[in-house]
């Protein structure tokens, strides 16, 4: 029996948990209320700030409190083109302009959006990394669903009442800059958690990893592994339906009809 492998140690937490003490707080859209459902609410961008461990900047937006005579601030991931002092509008009747937030069902097909809710009023979970965006593909008024294309290329159906911010997340192109030296990666991941450098399994000893050992760096057995494999053995291509490179054309139902 070997030692607990890396995935088992990560499950215990400890040094592998996120380093959140320097973060500026949760980045979410404002809570959905009656004013947004029927009309719109105006906010003003007070500042755009850096958030530790996040590639995209945060925008601090000030709104009037719903019930009390005071102002409230919400942090959300900034979209490209935002500036301090800009007025942004949240609600069903908001205009289709950069930085405004409105239900995806109110947007025309082809709209570029970010900070998208996967469920109504969850305050934004999709397309939030630097340079990312989703595209409104189609609307289905019968089911009250809207189909969007995610940054990965996958398509997803979400409720038409789910909100999205018009535009794309700022901070794109960050990964195009060359790293040049290991020290840059060291500080980049230090702000996130213990996840770098990552030692390959075949470079380890047999006691440390199922892929370790041998006179040459090789796995020595199929890299596919069962879904029911116990922890410590469950590394590699887990429950793979297929392996290898994708070759040839993917035939869709539409192609078969033609």
Short mmCIF file of C-alpha atoms in Angstrom, two decimals:
data_model
loop_
_atom_site.label_atom_id
_atom_site.label_comp_id
_atom_site.label_asym_id
_atom_site.label_seq_id
_atom_site.Cartn_x
_atom_site.Cartn_y
_atom_site.Cartn_z
CA UNK A 1 0.00 0.00 0.00
CA UNK A 2 1.45 3.35 -1.04
CA UNK A 3 1.23 6.77 0.55
CA UNK A 4 -1.85 9.01 0.14
CA UNK A 5 -1.54 10.58 -3.32
CA UNK A 6 -1.93 14.26 -4.19
CA UNK A 7 -5.67 14.13 -4.88
CA UNK A 8 -6.25 12.57 -1.44
CA UNK A 9 -4.16 15.24 0.29
CA UNK A 10 -6.09 17.97 -1.54
CA UNK A 11 -9.37 16.57 -0.21
CA UNK A 12 -8.19 17.21 3.35
CA UNK A 13 -7.83 20.95 2.68
CA UNK A 14 -4.93 22.44 4.70
CA UNK A 15 -2.50 24.32 2.38
CA UNK A 16 -4.64 23.48 -0.66
CA UNK A 17 -7.55 25.78 0.28
CA UNK A 18 -7.94 29.16 -1.46
CA UNK A 19 -5.98 32.14 -0.11
CA UNK A 20 -8.88 34.55 0.37
CA UNK A 21 -7.57 36.98 3.00
CA UNK A 22 -6.58 39.59 0.40
CA UNK A 23 -9.74 39.39 -1.67
CA UNK A 24 -12.10 42.33 -1.82
CA UNK A 25 -15.33 40.41 -1.20
CA UNK A 26 -17.88 38.51 -3.27
CA UNK A 27 -18.31 39.63 -6.89
CA UNK A 28 -22.03 39.34 -7.64
CA UNK A 29 -24.82 41.23 -9.39
CA UNK A 30 -27.18 43.16 -7.11
CA UNK A 31 -30.04 41.09 -5.61
CA UNK A 32 -33.07 40.87 -7.89
CA UNK A 33 -35.98 43.01 -6.67
CA UNK A 34 -39.36 44.35 -7.83
CA UNK A 35 -37.84 47.45 -9.40
CA UNK A 36 -35.63 45.35 -11.69
CA UNK A 37 -38.50 43.04 -12.65
CA UNK A 38 -40.79 45.92 -13.68
CA UNK A 39 -38.50 48.77 -14.70
CA UNK A 40 -34.87 49.63 -13.98
CA UNK A 41 -32.51 50.79 -11.23
CA UNK A 42 -29.65 53.22 -11.79
CA UNK A 43 -26.19 52.81 -10.28
CA UNK A 44 -22.92 54.71 -10.63
CA UNK A 45 -19.45 53.13 -10.87
CA UNK A 46 -17.40 54.56 -8.01
CA UNK A 47 -14.12 52.73 -8.57
CA UNK A 48 -12.48 49.91 -10.52
CA UNK A 49 -10.13 47.84 -8.37
CA UNK A 50 -7.80 44.85 -8.57
CA UNK A 51 -8.88 41.66 -6.80
CA UNK A 52 -6.11 39.33 -5.62
CA UNK A 53 -6.13 35.97 -7.41
CA UNK A 54 -8.49 37.20 -10.16
CA UNK A 55 -7.43 38.16 -13.68
CA UNK A 56 -10.30 40.58 -14.27
CA UNK A 57 -10.81 43.83 -12.29
CA UNK A 58 -13.82 44.49 -10.07
CA UNK A 59 -16.20 47.43 -10.42
CA UNK A 60 -17.61 48.93 -7.23
CA UNK A 61 -21.10 50.18 -8.10
CA UNK A 62 -23.19 52.39 -5.80
CA UNK A 63 -26.99 52.17 -5.67
CA UNK A 64 -29.67 53.78 -3.53
CA UNK A 65 -30.97 51.44 -0.82
CA UNK A 66 -34.32 49.87 -1.63
CA UNK A 67 -36.00 50.89 1.64
CA UNK A 68 -33.72 53.17 3.66
CA UNK A 69 -32.33 56.63 2.97
CA UNK A 70 -28.76 55.50 2.34
CA UNK A 71 -26.43 54.18 -0.37
CA UNK A 72 -25.25 50.58 -0.86
CA UNK A 73 -22.18 49.27 -2.73
CA UNK A 74 -21.94 46.06 -4.74
CA UNK A 75 -18.78 44.60 -6.28
CA UNK A 76 -19.09 42.85 -9.63
CA UNK A 77 -16.66 41.72 -12.30
CA UNK A 78 -16.05 44.68 -14.61
CA UNK A 79 -16.81 44.46 -18.32
CA UNK A 80 -14.66 46.03 -21.00
CA UNK A 81 -15.42 49.71 -21.54
CA UNK A 82 -16.56 50.54 -17.98
CA UNK A 83 -15.17 53.70 -16.37
CA UNK A 84 -15.52 55.49 -13.04
CA UNK A 85 -18.46 57.86 -12.93
CA UNK A 86 -20.40 55.86 -15.52
CA UNK A 87 -24.11 55.34 -14.94
CA UNK A 88 -25.26 51.73 -15.36
CA UNK A 89 -28.85 50.52 -15.41
CA UNK A 90 -30.19 47.23 -14.06
CA UNK A 91 -33.65 45.98 -14.98
CA UNK A 92 -36.08 44.71 -17.58
CA UNK A 93 -36.42 48.14 -19.24
CA UNK A 94 -32.72 49.03 -19.23
CA UNK A 95 -31.16 49.98 -22.57
CA UNK A 96 -28.93 47.53 -24.45
CA UNK A 97 -25.64 49.29 -23.67
CA UNK A 98 -22.22 48.22 -22.35
CA UNK A 99 -22.35 47.59 -18.59
CA UNK A 100 -26.14 47.43 -18.30
CA UNK A 101 -27.80 44.34 -16.83
CA UNK A 102 -31.11 42.99 -18.11
CA UNK A 103 -32.88 39.63 -18.54
CA UNK A 104 -31.44 37.56 -21.41
CA UNK A 105 -35.00 37.16 -22.77
CA UNK A 106 -35.05 40.92 -23.47
CA UNK A 107 -31.84 40.81 -25.54
CA UNK A 108 -31.77 40.21 -29.30
CA UNK A 109 -30.05 37.12 -30.70
CA UNK A 110 -26.33 37.59 -31.17
CA UNK A 111 -25.87 39.86 -28.14
CA UNK A 112 -22.47 39.58 -26.39
CA UNK A 113 -23.04 39.14 -22.64
CA UNK A 114 -21.08 38.26 -19.49
CA UNK A 115 -21.75 37.75 -15.75
CA UNK A 116 -24.68 35.56 -16.78
CA UNK A 117 -27.01 33.87 -14.30
CA UNK A 118 -27.55 30.13 -14.82
CA UNK A 119 -30.68 30.32 -12.65
CA UNK A 120 -32.86 33.37 -12.10
CA UNK A 121 -31.55 35.62 -9.29
CA UNK A 122 -28.38 33.58 -8.57
CA UNK A 123 -26.43 36.86 -9.15
CA UNK A 124 -24.14 35.67 -11.94
CA UNK A 125 -22.17 32.43 -12.40
CA UNK A 126 -21.28 32.10 -16.12
CA UNK A 127 -18.68 33.90 -18.30
CA UNK A 128 -16.82 35.72 -15.51
CA UNK A 129 -13.10 35.16 -16.33
CA UNK A 130 -10.99 37.84 -18.03
CA UNK A 131 -11.89 38.27 -21.71
CA UNK A 132 -14.77 35.76 -21.58
CA UNK A 133 -18.25 36.28 -22.97
CA UNK A 134 -21.37 34.37 -23.93
CA UNK A 135 -23.57 34.86 -26.98
CA UNK A 136 -27.39 34.82 -27.01
CA UNK A 137 -28.24 32.15 -29.62
CA UNK A 138 -32.03 31.85 -29.60
CA UNK A 139 -35.22 32.35 -27.58
CA UNK A 140 -38.07 29.89 -26.99
CA UNK A 141 -41.15 31.82 -25.85
CA UNK A 142 -43.15 28.60 -25.24
CA UNK A 143 -40.75 27.16 -22.63
CA UNK A 144 -39.49 30.64 -21.55
CA UNK A 145 -35.92 29.49 -22.10
CA UNK A 146 -33.02 31.18 -23.83
CA UNK A 147 -30.13 29.30 -25.43
CA UNK A 148 -26.68 30.80 -25.00
CA UNK A 149 -23.22 29.83 -26.21
CA UNK A 150 -20.67 29.62 -23.37
CA UNK A 151 -16.97 30.61 -23.64
CA UNK A 152 -16.10 26.89 -23.98
CA UNK A 153 -18.27 26.66 -27.11
CA UNK A 154 -20.89 24.56 -25.36
CA UNK A 155 -24.51 25.67 -25.65
CA UNK A 156 -26.75 25.91 -22.59
CA UNK A 157 -30.43 26.66 -22.05
CA UNK A 158 -31.19 29.05 -19.20
CA UNK A 159 -34.43 30.75 -18.05
CA UNK A 160 -35.26 33.86 -20.08
CA UNK A 161 -35.63 35.74 -16.79
CA UNK A 162 -31.96 35.09 -15.91
CA UNK A 163 -29.91 38.29 -16.08
CA UNK A 164 -26.73 39.06 -17.97
CA UNK A 165 -24.42 42.06 -18.34
CA UNK A 166 -24.01 43.48 -21.84
CA UNK A 167 -20.40 43.28 -23.06
CA UNK A 168 -17.39 41.05 -22.36
CA UNK A 169 -15.27 40.74 -19.23
CA UNK A 170 -12.26 43.05 -19.14
CA UNK A 171 -8.70 41.85 -18.58
CA UNK A 172 -8.65 39.64 -21.68
CA UNK A 173 -5.35 38.71 -23.37
CA UNK A 174 -3.64 38.23 -20.04
CA UNK A 175 -2.38 34.76 -20.94
CA UNK A 176 -0.85 36.02 -24.23
CA UNK A 177 1.97 37.72 -22.32
CA UNK A 178 4.99 35.35 -22.02
CA UNK A 179 5.68 34.06 -18.52
CA UNK A 180 9.49 34.25 -19.17
CA UNK A 181 10.54 32.89 -15.78
CA UNK A 182 9.23 30.52 -13.13
CA UNK A 183 9.12 33.29 -10.52
CA UNK A 184 6.22 34.96 -12.34
CA UNK A 185 4.17 31.76 -12.13
CA UNK A 186 5.18 31.35 -8.48
CA UNK A 187 3.63 34.68 -7.49
CA UNK A 188 0.66 34.21 -9.83
CA UNK A 189 -0.42 30.98 -8.11
CA UNK A 190 0.63 32.11 -4.63
CA UNK A 191 -2.40 34.44 -4.71
CA UNK A 192 -4.68 31.49 -5.51
CA UNK A 193 -3.71 28.34 -3.60
CA UNK A 194 -1.09 25.59 -3.44
CA UNK A 195 -1.40 24.30 -7.01
CA UNK A 196 2.01 25.05 -8.58
CA UNK A 197 4.44 23.52 -9.45
CA UNK A 198 2.66 20.29 -10.40
CA UNK A 199 4.80 17.16 -10.44
CA UNK A 200 3.87 14.53 -13.05
CA UNK A 201 2.81 11.14 -11.75
CA UNK A 202 5.31 9.26 -13.96
CA UNK A 203 8.14 11.31 -12.40
CA UNK A 204 7.28 10.01 -8.90
CA UNK A 205 8.18 6.83 -7.06
CA UNK A 206 5.70 3.92 -7.02
CA UNK A 207 4.92 4.66 -3.37
CA UNK A 208 3.74 8.19 -4.25
CA UNK A 209 1.62 7.60 -7.36
CA UNK A 210 0.11 4.72 -9.40
CA UNK A 211 2.03 5.98 -12.47
CA UNK A 212 5.40 6.10 -10.67
CA UNK A 213 8.45 3.87 -10.93
CA UNK A 214 10.06 1.92 -13.74
CA UNK A 215 13.34 2.35 -15.60
CA UNK A 216 11.82 4.87 -17.99
CA UNK A 217 9.10 7.41 -17.31
CA UNK A 218 6.04 5.53 -18.49
CA UNK A 219 2.67 4.61 -16.99
CA UNK A 220 3.07 0.88 -17.68
CA UNK A 221 -0.66 0.09 -17.84
CA UNK A 222 -3.77 1.66 -19.42
CA UNK A 223 -4.32 5.20 -18.14
CA UNK A 224 -8.10 4.68 -18.11
CA UNK A 225 -9.54 3.95 -14.68
CA UNK A 226 -12.96 2.89 -13.43
CA UNK A 227 -15.48 5.30 -11.95
CA UNK A 228 -15.69 2.93 -8.97
CA UNK A 229 -11.91 2.90 -8.37
CA UNK A 230 -10.96 3.65 -4.75
CA UNK A 231 -9.17 6.89 -3.78
CA UNK A 232 -5.45 6.48 -4.35
CA UNK A 233 -6.03 4.45 -7.49
CA UNK A 234 -8.38 6.88 -9.22
CA UNK A 235 -5.93 8.87 -11.40
CA UNK A 236 -5.62 9.24 -15.16
CA UNK A 237 -8.53 9.13 -17.59
CA UNK A 238 -11.43 8.52 -15.19
CA UNK A 239 -14.40 6.62 -16.70
CA UNK A 240 -13.30 7.62 -20.23
CA UNK A 241 -15.88 6.89 -22.94
CA UNK A 242 -13.18 7.22 -25.55
CA UNK A 243 -9.47 8.13 -25.69
CA UNK A 244 -7.13 9.60 -28.28
CA UNK A 245 -7.43 12.57 -30.57
CA UNK A 246 -10.66 13.59 -32.24
CA UNK A 247 -10.49 12.71 -35.92
CA UNK A 248 -13.01 13.12 -38.73
CA UNK A 249 -16.21 15.09 -38.86
CA UNK A 250 -18.84 14.94 -36.15
CA UNK A 251 -22.12 13.91 -37.80
CA UNK A 252 -25.15 15.68 -36.35
CA UNK A 253 -28.84 14.81 -36.68
CA UNK A 254 -29.17 17.63 -39.23
CA UNK A 255 -26.45 16.06 -41.43
CA UNK A 256 -28.19 12.68 -41.32
CA UNK A 257 -31.44 14.22 -42.64
CA UNK A 258 -29.59 15.83 -45.54
#
